[in-house]
Coordinates of C-alpha atoms in Angstrom, one line a residue:
M30 CA 0.0 0.0 0.0
A31 CA 1.5 3.3 -1.1
I32 CA 1.6 6.2 1.2
E33 CA 0.0 9.4 -0.3
S34 CA 1.2 12.7 0.5
K35 CA -1.7 14.9 1.5
K36 CA -1.8 17.9 -0.7
P37 CA -3.2 21.2 0.7
N38 CA -6.6 22.3 -0.3
P39 CA -6.4 24.9 -3.1
V40 CA -8.7 27.2 -1.1
D41 CA -6.1 27.0 1.9
V42 CA -3.3 27.6 -0.4
H43 CA -5.0 30.7 -2.0
V44 CA -5.9 32.1 1.4
G45 CA -2.4 31.6 2.6
A46 CA -0.9 33.4 -0.5
R47 CA -3.2 36.2 0.2
V48 CA -2.1 36.4 3.8
R49 CA 1.5 36.5 2.7
F50 CA 0.9 39.1 0.0
R51 CA -0.8 41.4 2.5
R52 CA 1.7 40.8 5.2
T53 CA 4.5 41.6 2.8
M54 CA 2.7 44.6 1.4
M55 CA 2.5 46.0 5.0
G56 CA 6.1 45.2 5.7
T57 CA 5.3 43.0 8.6
S58 CA 7.4 40.0 9.4
Q59 CA 6.1 36.4 10.1
E60 CA 7.4 36.8 13.6
K61 CA 5.3 40.0 14.2
L62 CA 2.2 38.5 12.7
G63 CA 2.7 35.4 14.8
E64 CA 3.1 37.5 18.0
A65 CA -0.1 39.3 17.2
L66 CA -1.9 36.0 16.7
G67 CA -0.3 34.2 19.6
V68 CA 1.4 31.7 17.4
T69 CA 4.9 30.9 16.3
F70 CA 6.3 32.2 13.0
Q71 CA 6.5 28.6 11.8
Q72 CA 2.7 28.4 12.3
V73 CA 2.4 31.5 10.1
Q74 CA 4.6 29.9 7.5
K75 CA 2.3 26.8 7.4
Y76 CA -0.8 29.1 7.1
E77 CA 0.9 31.0 4.2
K78 CA 1.8 27.7 2.5
G79 CA -1.7 26.4 2.9
T80 CA -0.3 23.2 4.7
N81 CA -2.3 24.2 7.9
R82 CA -5.9 25.4 7.5
V83 CA -6.7 28.8 9.0
G84 CA -9.8 28.6 11.2
A85 CA -12.6 31.2 11.0
S86 CA -11.7 33.0 14.3
R87 CA -8.0 33.0 13.5
L88 CA -8.8 34.3 9.9
Q89 CA -10.9 37.1 11.5
K90 CA -7.9 38.0 13.8
I91 CA -5.5 37.9 10.8
A92 CA -7.7 40.3 8.9
E93 CA -7.8 42.7 11.9
V94 CA -4.0 42.7 12.3
L95 CA -3.4 43.2 8.5
Q96 CA -6.2 45.7 8.3
V97 CA -8.3 44.1 5.6
P98 CA -11.8 42.5 5.5
V99 CA -12.0 38.8 5.7
S100 CA -13.2 38.7 2.1
F101 CA -9.8 40.0 1.0
F102 CA -8.3 36.5 1.5
F103 CA -10.8 35.0 -1.0
E104 CA -10.5 37.6 -3.7
G105 CA -9.4 36.3 -7.1
Y106 CA -9.9 32.6 -6.2
K107 CA -11.0 30.8 -9.4
G108 CA -11.3 27.3 -8.1
G109 CA -14.9 27.4 -7.1
D110 CA -18.0 29.6 -6.5
A111 CA -17.4 33.2 -5.6
P112 CA -17.9 34.0 -1.9
P113 CA -21.5 34.3 -0.9
V114 CA -23.1 37.7 -1.1
G115 CA -22.8 38.2 2.7
M116 CA -19.1 37.6 2.4
R117 CA -18.5 40.3 -0.1
E118 CA -17.7 43.8 0.9
P119 CA -18.5 46.2 -1.9
D120 CA -16.7 49.1 -0.5
A121 CA -13.3 47.2 -0.2
E122 CA -11.2 47.8 -3.3
F123 CA -8.0 45.8 -3.4
V124 CA -5.8 45.0 -6.3
T125 CA -5.8 41.3 -7.0
D126 CA -4.1 41.1 -10.3
Y127 CA -1.0 43.0 -9.1
P128 CA 2.2 41.1 -10.0
V129 CA 4.0 40.3 -6.7
S130 CA 7.6 40.6 -6.8
A131 CA 10.3 42.2 -4.6
E132 CA 10.5 45.2 -7.0
S133 CA 6.7 45.7 -7.2
I134 CA 6.4 45.6 -3.4
Q135 CA 9.3 48.2 -3.2
L136 CA 7.7 50.4 -5.8
N137 CA 4.4 50.3 -4.0
R138 CA 5.9 51.2 -0.7
A139 CA 8.0 54.0 -2.1
F140 CA 5.1 55.4 -4.1
G141 CA 2.8 55.4 -1.1
K142 CA 5.3 57.7 0.7
I143 CA 5.0 60.5 -2.0
Q144 CA 2.6 63.1 -0.6
D145 CA 2.4 65.5 -3.6
P146 CA -0.5 64.4 -6.0
K147 CA 1.3 66.1 -9.0
V148 CA 4.4 64.1 -8.4
R149 CA 2.4 60.9 -8.0
R150 CA 0.5 61.6 -11.3
R151 CA 3.7 62.2 -13.2
I152 CA 5.3 59.0 -11.9
L153 CA 2.1 57.1 -12.9
E154 CA 2.4 58.8 -16.4
L155 CA 6.1 57.7 -16.7
V156 CA 5.3 54.1 -15.8
R157 CA 2.4 53.8 -18.1
S158 CA 4.5 55.3 -21.0
L159 CA 7.3 52.9 -20.3
A160 CA 5.0 49.9 -20.2
E161 CA 3.3 51.0 -23.5
A162 CA 6.8 51.4 -25.1
E163 CA 7.8 47.9 -24.0
A164 CA 4.5 46.5 -25.3
E165 CA 5.0 48.1 -28.7
I166 CA 8.6 46.7 -28.8
G167 CA 7.1 43.3 -28.0
E168 CA 4.6 43.6 -30.8
A169 CA 7.2 44.6 -33.3
K170 CA 9.3 41.5 -32.7

């Protein structure tokens, strides 16, 4: 009889990835999140990998610590039905299609520190023009 390795449930993996995404965006370490939850950083790692399922009360606490609604952790999940109407929070607007990389996180943090709306707008225009130029080069190849 072969021993099967138990794979994490896709929902748990998605929720864990969203926890990691938000934690990283806030610049919070696994240790700090663990302290706030009363668990070890190893437990936070297991939540983020989806190997340990996050219970409802713990997910609520994580949402409070990371300053997002619980529904944030289910946004973008494609493997099943959308969250029930009661779980959706229409006023919450979070980016779900954002490419997560070290550079994108650094860019987001630095951009958030810029107070002048005119400077922010100019930076956005610059980034858009660079992206468009790169897309045009890609199409020409």
